mmCIF file of C-alpha atoms in Angstrom:
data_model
loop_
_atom_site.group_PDB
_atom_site.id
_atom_site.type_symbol
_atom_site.label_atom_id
_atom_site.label_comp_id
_atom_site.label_asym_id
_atom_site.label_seq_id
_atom_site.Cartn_x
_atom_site.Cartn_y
_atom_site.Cartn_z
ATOM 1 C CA UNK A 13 80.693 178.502 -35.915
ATOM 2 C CA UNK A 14 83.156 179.912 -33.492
ATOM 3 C CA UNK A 15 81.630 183.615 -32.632
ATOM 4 C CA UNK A 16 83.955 185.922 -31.126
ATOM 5 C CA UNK A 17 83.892 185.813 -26.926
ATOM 6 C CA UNK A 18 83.409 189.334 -26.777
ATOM 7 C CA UNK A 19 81.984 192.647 -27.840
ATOM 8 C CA UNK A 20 82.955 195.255 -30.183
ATOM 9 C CA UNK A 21 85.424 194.883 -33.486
ATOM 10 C CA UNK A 22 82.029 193.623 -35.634
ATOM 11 C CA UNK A 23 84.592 192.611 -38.414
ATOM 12 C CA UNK A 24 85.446 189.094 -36.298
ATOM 13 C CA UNK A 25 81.236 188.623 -36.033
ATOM 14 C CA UNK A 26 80.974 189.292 -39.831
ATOM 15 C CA UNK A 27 83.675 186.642 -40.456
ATOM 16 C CA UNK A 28 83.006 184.264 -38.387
ATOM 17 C CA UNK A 29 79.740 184.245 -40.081
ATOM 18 C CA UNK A 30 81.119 184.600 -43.539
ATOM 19 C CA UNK A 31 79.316 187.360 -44.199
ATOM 20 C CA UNK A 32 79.815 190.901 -46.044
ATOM 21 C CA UNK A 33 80.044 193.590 -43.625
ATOM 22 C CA UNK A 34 78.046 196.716 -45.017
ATOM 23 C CA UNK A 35 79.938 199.651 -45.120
ATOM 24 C CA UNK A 36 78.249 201.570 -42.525
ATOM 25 C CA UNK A 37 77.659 199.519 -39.119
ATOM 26 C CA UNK A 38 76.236 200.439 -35.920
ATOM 27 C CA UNK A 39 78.258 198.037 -32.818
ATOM 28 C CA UNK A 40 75.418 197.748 -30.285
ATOM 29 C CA UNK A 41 77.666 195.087 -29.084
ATOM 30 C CA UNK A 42 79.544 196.965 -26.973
ATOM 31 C CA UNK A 43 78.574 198.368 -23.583
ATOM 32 C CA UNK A 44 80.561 201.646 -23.172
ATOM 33 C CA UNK A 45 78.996 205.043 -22.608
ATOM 34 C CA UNK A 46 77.480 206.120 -25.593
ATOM 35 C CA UNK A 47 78.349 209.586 -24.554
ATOM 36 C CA UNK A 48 81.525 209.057 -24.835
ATOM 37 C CA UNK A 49 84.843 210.332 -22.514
ATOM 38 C CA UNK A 50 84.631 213.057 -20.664
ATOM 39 C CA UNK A 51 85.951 216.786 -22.904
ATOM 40 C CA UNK A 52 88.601 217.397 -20.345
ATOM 41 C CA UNK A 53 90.568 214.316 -21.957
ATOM 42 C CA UNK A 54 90.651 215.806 -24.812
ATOM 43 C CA UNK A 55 91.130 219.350 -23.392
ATOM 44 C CA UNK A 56 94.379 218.033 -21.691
ATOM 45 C CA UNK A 57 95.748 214.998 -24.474
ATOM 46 C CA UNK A 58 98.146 217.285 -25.979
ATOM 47 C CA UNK A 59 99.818 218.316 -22.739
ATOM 48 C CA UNK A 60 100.632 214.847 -21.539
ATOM 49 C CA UNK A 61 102.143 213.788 -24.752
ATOM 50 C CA UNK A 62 105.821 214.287 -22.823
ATOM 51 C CA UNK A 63 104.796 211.529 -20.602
ATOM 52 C CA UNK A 64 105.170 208.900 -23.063
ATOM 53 C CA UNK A 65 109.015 209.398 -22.563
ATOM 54 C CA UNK A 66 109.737 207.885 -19.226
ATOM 55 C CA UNK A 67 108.523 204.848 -17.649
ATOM 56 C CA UNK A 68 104.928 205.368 -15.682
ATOM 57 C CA UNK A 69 105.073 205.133 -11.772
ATOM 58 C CA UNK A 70 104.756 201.598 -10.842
ATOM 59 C CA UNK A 71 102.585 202.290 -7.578
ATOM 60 C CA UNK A 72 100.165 203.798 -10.236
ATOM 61 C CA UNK A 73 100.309 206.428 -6.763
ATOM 62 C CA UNK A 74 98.356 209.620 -8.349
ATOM 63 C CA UNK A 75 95.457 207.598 -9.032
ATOM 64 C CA UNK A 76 95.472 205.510 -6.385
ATOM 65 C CA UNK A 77 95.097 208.666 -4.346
ATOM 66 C CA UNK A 78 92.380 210.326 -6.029
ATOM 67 C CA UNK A 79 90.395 206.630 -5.918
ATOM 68 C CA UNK A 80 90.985 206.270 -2.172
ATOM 69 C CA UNK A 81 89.732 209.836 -1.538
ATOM 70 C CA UNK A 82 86.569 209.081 -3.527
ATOM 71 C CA UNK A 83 85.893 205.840 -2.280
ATOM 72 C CA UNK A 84 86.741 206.775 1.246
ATOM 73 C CA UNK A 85 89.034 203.749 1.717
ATOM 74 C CA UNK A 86 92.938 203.815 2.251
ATOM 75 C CA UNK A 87 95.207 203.581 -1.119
ATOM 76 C CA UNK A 88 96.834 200.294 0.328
ATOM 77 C CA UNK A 89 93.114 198.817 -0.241
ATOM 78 C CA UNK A 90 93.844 199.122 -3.547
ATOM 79 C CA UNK A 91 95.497 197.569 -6.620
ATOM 80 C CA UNK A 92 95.550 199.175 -10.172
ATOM 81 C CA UNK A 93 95.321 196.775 -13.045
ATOM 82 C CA UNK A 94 95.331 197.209 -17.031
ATOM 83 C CA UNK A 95 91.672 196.943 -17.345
ATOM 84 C CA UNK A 96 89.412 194.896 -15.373
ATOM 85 C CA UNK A 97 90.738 192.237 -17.670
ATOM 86 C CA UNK A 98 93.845 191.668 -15.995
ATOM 87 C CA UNK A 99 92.266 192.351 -12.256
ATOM 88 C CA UNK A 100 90.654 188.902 -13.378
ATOM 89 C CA UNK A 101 93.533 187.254 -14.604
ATOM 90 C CA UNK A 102 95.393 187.866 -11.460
ATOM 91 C CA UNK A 103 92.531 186.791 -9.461
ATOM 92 C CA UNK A 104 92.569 183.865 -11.301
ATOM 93 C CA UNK A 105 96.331 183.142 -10.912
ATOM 94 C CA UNK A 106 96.158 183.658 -6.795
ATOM 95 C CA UNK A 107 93.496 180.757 -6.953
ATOM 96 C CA UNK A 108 95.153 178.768 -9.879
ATOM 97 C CA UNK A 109 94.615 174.853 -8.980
ATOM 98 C CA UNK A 110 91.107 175.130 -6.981
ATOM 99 C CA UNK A 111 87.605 174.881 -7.236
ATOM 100 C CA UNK A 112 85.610 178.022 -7.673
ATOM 101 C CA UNK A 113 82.272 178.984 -8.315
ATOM 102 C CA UNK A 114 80.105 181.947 -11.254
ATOM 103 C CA UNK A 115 77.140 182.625 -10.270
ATOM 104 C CA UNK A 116 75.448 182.459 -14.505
ATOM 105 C CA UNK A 117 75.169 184.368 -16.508
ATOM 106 C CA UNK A 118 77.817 186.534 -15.633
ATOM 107 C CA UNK A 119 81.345 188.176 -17.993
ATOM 108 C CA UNK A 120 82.725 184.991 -19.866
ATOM 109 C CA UNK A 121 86.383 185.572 -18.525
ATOM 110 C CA UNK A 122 85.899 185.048 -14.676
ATOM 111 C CA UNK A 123 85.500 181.469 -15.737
ATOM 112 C CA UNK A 124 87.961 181.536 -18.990
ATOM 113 C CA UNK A 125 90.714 183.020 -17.272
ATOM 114 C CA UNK A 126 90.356 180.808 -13.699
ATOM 115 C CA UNK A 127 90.288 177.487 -16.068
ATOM 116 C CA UNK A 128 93.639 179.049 -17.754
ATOM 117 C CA UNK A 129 94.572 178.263 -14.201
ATOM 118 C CA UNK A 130 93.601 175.073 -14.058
ATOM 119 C CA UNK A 131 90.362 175.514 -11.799
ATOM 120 C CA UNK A 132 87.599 173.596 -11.694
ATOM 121 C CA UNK A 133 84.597 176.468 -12.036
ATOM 122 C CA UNK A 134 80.944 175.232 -10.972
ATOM 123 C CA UNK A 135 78.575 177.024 -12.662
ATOM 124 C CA UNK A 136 75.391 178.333 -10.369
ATOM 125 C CA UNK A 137 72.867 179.595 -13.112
ATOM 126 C CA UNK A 138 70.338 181.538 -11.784
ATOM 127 C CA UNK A 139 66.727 181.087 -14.047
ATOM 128 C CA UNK A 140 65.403 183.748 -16.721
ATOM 129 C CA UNK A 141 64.089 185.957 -17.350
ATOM 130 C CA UNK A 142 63.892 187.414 -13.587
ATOM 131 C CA UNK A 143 67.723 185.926 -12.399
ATOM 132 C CA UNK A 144 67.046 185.852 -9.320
ATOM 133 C CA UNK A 145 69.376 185.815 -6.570
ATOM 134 C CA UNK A 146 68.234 183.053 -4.649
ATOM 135 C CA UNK A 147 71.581 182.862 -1.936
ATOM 136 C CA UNK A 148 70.544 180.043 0.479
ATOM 137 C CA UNK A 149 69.888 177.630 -2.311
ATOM 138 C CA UNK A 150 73.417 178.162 -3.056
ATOM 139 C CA UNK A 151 74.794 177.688 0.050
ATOM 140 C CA UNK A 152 75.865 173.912 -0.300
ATOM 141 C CA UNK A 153 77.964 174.534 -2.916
ATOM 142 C CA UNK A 154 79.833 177.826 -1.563
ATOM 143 C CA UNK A 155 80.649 175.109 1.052
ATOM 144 C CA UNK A 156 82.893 173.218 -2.075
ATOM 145 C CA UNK A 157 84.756 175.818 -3.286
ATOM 146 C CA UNK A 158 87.794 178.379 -2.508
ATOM 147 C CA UNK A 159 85.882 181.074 -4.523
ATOM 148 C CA UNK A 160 82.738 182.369 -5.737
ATOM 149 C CA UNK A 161 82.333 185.445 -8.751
ATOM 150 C CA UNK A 162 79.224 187.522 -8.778
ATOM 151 C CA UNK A 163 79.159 189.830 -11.431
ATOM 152 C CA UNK A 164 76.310 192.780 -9.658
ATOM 153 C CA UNK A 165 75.509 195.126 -11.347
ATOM 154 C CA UNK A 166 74.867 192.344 -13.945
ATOM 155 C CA UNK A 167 76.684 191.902 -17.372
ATOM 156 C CA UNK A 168 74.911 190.560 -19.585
ATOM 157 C CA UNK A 169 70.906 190.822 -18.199
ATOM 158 C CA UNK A 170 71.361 194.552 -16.535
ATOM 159 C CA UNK A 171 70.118 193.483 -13.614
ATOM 160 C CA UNK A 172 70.669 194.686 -9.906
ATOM 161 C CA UNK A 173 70.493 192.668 -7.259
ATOM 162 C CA UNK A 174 69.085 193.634 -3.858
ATOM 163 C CA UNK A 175 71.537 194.770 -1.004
ATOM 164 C CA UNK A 176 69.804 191.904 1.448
ATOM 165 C CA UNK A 177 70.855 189.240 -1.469
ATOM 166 C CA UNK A 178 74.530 190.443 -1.964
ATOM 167 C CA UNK A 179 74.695 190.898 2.385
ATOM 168 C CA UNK A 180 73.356 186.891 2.671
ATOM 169 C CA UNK A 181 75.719 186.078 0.464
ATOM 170 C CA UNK A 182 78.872 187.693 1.731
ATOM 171 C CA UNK A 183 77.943 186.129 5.364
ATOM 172 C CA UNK A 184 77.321 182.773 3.939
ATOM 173 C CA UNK A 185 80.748 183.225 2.283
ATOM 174 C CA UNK A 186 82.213 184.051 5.579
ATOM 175 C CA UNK A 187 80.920 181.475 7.168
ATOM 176 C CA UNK A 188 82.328 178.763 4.294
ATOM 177 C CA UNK A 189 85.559 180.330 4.131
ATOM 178 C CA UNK A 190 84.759 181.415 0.650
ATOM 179 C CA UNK A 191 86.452 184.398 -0.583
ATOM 180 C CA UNK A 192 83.598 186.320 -2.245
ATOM 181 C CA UNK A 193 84.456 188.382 -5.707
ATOM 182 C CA UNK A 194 82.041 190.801 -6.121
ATOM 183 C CA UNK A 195 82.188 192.580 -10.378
ATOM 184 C CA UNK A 196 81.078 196.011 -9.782
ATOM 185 C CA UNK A 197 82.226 197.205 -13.268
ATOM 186 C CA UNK A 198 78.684 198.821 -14.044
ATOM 187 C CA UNK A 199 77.929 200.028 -10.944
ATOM 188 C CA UNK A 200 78.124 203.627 -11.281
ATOM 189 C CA UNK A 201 75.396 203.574 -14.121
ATOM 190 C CA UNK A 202 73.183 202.798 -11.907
ATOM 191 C CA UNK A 203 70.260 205.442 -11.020
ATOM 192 C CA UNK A 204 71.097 204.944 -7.664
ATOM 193 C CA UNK A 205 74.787 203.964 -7.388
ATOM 194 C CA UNK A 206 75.187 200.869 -4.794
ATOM 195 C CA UNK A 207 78.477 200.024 -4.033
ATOM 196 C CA UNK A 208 80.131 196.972 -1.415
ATOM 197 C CA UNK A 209 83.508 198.867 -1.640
ATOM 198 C CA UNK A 210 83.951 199.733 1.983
ATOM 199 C CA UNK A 211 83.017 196.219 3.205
ATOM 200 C CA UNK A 212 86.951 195.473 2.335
ATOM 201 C CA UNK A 213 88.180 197.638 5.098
ATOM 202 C CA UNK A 214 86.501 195.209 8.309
ATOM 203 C CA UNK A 215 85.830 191.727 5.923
ATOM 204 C CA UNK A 216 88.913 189.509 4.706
ATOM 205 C CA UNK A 217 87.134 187.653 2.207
ATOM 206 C CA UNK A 218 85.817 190.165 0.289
ATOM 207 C CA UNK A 219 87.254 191.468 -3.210
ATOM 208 C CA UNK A 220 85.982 194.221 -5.547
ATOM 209 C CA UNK A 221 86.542 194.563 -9.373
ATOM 210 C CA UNK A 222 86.362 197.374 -10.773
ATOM 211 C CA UNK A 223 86.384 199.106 -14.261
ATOM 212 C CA UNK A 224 87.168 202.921 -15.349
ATOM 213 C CA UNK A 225 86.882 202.123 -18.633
ATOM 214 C CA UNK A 226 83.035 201.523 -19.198
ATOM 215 C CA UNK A 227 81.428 205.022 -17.592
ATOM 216 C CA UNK A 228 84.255 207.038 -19.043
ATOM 217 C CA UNK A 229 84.427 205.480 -22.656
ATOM 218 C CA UNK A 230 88.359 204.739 -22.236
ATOM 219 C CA UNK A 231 88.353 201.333 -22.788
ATOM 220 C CA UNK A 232 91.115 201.490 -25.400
ATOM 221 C CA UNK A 233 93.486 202.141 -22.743
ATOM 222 C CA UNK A 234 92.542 199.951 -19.953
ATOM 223 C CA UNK A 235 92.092 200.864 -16.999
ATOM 224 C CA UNK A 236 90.851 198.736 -13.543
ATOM 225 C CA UNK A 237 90.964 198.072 -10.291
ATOM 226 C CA UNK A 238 90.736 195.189 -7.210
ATOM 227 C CA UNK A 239 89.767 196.448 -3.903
ATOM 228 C CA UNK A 240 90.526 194.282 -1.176
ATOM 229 C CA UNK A 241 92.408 193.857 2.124
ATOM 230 C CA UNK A 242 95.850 194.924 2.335
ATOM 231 C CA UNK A 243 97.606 191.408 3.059
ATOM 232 C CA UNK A 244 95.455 189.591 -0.006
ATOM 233 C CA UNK A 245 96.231 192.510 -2.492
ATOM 234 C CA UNK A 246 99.904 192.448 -2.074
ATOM 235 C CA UNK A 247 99.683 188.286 -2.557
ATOM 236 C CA UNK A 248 97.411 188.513 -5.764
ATOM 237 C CA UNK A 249 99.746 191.277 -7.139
ATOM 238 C CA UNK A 250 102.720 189.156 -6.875
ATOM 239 C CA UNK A 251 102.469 188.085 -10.600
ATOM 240 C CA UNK A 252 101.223 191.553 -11.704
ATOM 241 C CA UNK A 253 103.565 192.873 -14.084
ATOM 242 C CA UNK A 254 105.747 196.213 -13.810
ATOM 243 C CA UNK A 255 104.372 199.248 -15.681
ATOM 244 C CA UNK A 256 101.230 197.141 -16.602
ATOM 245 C CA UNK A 257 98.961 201.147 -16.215
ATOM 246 C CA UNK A 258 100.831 202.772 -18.790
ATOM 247 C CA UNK A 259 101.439 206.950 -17.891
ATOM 248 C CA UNK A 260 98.478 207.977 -20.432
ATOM 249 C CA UNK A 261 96.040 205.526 -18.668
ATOM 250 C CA UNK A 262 97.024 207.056 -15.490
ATOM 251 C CA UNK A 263 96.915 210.695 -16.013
ATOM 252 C CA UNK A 264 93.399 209.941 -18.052
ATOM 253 C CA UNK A 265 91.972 208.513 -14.914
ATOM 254 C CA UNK A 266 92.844 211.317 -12.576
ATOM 255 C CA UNK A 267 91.136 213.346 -14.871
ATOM 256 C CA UNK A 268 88.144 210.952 -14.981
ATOM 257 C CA UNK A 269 87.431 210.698 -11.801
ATOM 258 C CA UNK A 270 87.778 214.343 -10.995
ATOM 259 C CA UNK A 271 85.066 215.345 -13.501
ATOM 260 C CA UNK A 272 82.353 214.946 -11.255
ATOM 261 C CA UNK A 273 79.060 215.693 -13.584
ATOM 262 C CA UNK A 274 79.919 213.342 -16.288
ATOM 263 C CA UNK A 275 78.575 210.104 -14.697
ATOM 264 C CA UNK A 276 75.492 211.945 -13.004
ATOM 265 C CA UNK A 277 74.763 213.739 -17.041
ATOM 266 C CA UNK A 278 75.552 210.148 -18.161
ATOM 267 C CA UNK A 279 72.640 208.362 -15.590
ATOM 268 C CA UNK A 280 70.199 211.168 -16.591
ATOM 269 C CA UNK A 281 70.574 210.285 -19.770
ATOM 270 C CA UNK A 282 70.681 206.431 -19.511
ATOM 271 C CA UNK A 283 67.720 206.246 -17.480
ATOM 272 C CA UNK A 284 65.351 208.526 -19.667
ATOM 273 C CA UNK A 285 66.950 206.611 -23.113
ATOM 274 C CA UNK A 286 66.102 203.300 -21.705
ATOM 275 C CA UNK A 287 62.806 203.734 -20.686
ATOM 276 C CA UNK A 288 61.931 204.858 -23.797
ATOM 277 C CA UNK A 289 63.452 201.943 -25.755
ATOM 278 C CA UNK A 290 61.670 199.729 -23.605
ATOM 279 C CA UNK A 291 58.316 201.412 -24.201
ATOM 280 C CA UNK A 292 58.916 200.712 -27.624
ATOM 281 C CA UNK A 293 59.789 196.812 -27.332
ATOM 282 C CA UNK A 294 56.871 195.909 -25.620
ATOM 283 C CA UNK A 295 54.857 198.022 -28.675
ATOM 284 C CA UNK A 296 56.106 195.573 -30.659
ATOM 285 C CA UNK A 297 56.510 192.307 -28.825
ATOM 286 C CA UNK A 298 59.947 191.975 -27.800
ATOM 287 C CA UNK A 299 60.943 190.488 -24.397
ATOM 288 C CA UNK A 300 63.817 192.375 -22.366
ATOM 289 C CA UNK A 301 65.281 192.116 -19.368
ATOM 290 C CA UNK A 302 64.966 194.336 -16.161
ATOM 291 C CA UNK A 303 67.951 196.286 -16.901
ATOM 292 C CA UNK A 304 69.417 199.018 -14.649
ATOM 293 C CA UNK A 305 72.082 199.615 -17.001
ATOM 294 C CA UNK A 306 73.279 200.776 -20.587
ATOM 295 C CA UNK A 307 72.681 197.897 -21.973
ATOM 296 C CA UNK A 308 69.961 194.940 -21.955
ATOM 297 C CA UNK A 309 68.614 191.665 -23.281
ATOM 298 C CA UNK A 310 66.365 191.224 -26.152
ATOM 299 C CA UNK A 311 64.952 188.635 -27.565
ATOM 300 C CA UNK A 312 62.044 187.581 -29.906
ATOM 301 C CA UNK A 313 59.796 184.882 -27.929
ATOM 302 C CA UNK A 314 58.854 183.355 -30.422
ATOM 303 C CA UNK A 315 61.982 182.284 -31.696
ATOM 304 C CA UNK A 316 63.848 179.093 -29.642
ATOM 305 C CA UNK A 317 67.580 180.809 -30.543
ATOM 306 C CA UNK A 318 68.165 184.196 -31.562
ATOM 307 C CA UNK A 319 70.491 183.481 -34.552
ATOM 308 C CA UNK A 320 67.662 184.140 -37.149
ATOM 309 C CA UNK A 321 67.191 187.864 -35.764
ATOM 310 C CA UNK A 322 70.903 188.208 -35.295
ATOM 311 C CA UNK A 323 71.690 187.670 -38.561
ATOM 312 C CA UNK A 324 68.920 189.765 -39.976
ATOM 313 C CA UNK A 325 70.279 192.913 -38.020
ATOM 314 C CA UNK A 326 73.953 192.177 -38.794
ATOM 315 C CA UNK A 327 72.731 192.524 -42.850
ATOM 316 C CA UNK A 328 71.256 195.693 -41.750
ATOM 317 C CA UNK A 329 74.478 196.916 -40.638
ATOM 318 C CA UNK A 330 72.867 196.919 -36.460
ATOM 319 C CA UNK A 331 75.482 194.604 -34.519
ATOM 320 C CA UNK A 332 73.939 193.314 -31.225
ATOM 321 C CA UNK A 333 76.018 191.106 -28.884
ATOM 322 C CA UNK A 334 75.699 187.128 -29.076
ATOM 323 C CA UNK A 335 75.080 185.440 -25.877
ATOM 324 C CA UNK A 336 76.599 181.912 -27.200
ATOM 325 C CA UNK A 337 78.904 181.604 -24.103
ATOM 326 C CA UNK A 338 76.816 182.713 -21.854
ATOM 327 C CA UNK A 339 75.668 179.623 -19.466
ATOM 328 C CA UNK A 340 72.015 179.845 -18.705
ATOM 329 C CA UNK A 341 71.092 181.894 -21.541
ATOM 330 C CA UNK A 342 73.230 180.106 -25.011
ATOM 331 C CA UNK A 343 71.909 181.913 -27.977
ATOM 332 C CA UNK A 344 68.262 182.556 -25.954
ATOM 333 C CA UNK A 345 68.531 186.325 -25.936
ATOM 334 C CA UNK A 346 70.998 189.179 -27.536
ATOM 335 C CA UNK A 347 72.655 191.479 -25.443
ATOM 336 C CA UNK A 348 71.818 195.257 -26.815
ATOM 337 C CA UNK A 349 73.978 198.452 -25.706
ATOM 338 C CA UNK A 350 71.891 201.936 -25.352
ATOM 339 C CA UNK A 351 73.720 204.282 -27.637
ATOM 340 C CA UNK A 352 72.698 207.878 -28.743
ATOM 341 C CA UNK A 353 68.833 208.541 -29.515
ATOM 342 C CA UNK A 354 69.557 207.945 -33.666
ATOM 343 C CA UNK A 355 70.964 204.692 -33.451
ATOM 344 C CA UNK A 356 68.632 203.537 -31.453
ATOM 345 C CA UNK A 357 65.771 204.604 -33.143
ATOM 346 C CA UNK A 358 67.599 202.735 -36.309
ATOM 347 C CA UNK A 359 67.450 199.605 -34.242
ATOM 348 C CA UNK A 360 63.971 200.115 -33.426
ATOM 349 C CA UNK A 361 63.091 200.859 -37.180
ATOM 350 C CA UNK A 362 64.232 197.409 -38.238
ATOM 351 C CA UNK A 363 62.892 195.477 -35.180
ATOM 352 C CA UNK A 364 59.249 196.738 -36.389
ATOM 353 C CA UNK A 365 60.456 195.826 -40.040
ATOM 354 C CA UNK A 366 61.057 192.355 -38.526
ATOM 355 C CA UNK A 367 57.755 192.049 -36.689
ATOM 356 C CA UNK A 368 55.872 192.611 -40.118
ATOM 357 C CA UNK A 369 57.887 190.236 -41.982
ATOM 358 C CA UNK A 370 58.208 187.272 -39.528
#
């Protein structure tokens, strides 16, 4: 059975399971904002449709801007990628050949795209259900290895770890000569946001990934960022392609990032949603994790895998996200995306169904 190593398109789940997609299916799989992109994107689409006629700026320099001015960091801090996806692929190709380190369970492609690289990755997995960031028990290996990824906020538990934890580990790192990669992708749906963007501007070994697409629901055009120090930027951009933000991307992320209420609406919502959902589980006997986030882990305790309950929701149309290739955690939880106040309620519906019949 060869599941699919990521969220969202349910078809590839359905087939790789051989079975019959129903009609109507609700992706829980993937963790986007439920609320979807801001209306000024659609509000403005029509206008930029002339902009599909020339080439986009290769300095990506309008957004770079308008990041820089909200993150209170200089533009040459910066480097614009295609997605968070290709942030990590260049990452990956700047330390192509060495020994680096995920701290599990983390995003599946730190370690997918650094061994497309030909690096050896040592896995540090952290134990459930609390994960833990235990930093000094990790600091003999930090000493083995060129790099280390920490994905914080976490994908997939929804966890946040403490500002002491992520500090002891960036010193440790500095200390090892370790450069520290810190995934900050879901930071922003935080209730509190906490962000180690600014460290780049006095610490060398420090790099920041970061995502536009998840808080703003854009993720079909891709757009990320690496924040880092000036000198490291320009040598892990070396292999970064020309025009890899296309002019659509750009102009969407300007716009983004300049409507200020839709992230703060978008934790109001999150925060109150979650809660809630989690009131339910524990009604009926579910285990979750601590989440922070829009998304969390589930799983039935008194099942060893989750496969049984997997399947069960995927024949009621209610696609959750495997956690097969996630080290730590194989197939011991699902990974569950808050969406809007029906869906969920759908996915609570046939959890209780589940309870009674199992």
């Amino acid at each position: 059975m060869q599941l699919p190593e990521h969220g969202s398109n349910a078809h590839y789940v359905y087939g790789a399971l051989n079975m019959i997609m129903p009609e109507k299916v609700i992706d829980f799989s993937v963790n986007i904002n439920p609320l979807g992109a801001p209306g000024v994107l659609q509000e403005k689409w029509g206008g930029w449709f002339t902009a599909i006629n020339d080439y986009p700026d290769p300095h990506v320099s309008a957004l770079m801007a308008e990041l820089a001015a909200q993150e209170n960091i200089p533009a040459s801090h910066l480097l614009a990628g295609n997605g968070a996806a290709e942030v990590i692929a260049l990452v990956a190709r700047y330390l192509a050949g060495s020994k680096i380190a995920v701290i599990h369970p983390a995003f599946s492609e730190y370690a997918a795209a650094c061994r497309n690289e030909g690096c050896e990755v040592v896995e540090m997995v952290l134990a459930a259900p609390e994960w833990n960031l235990e930093v000094p028990a990790l600091a003999d290996k930090l000493q083995e290895v060129k790099a280390v990824f920490l994905c914080n906020p976490n994908n997939p538990t929804g966890v946040h770890y403490s500002p002491e934890k992520v500090e002891i580990l960036m010193e440790i790192c500095k200390k090892t000569d370790t450069l520290c990669i810190i995934d900050e992708a879901f930071y922003d749906f935080l209730p509190e946001p906490v962000t180690y963007i600014e460290t780049v501007l006095h610490q060398e070994h420090i790099l920041i990934i970061r995502s536009l697409t998840k808080m703003y629901s854009i993720a079909g055009l891709r757009l990320g960022f690496l924040a880092g120090s000036p000198a490291l930027l320009q040598e892990i951009g070396r292999t970064k392609p020309h025009w890899s933000v296309n002019a659509l991307a750009m102009k969407a992320g300007v716009a983004c990032l300049q409507d200020r209420s839709h992230a703060a609406k978008t934790r109001m919502f999150m925060e109150a949603e979650r809660m809630a959902i989690f009131q339910e589980l524990k009604k009926l006997g579910f285990e979750h994790s601590s989440s922070q986030l829009n998304f969390y882990l589930l799983r039935d305790t008194a099942l060893t895998t989750q496969e049984k309950l997997f399947r069960y929701l995927l024949k009621q149309g209610l696609v959750l996200r495997h956690t097969e290739n996630f080290p730590g955690i194989e197939g011991q939880w699902l990974r569950v995306a808050v969406k809007q106040p029906e869906a969920n309620k759908k996915l609570l519906e046939a959890l209780a169904v589940w309870t009674q019949e199992n």
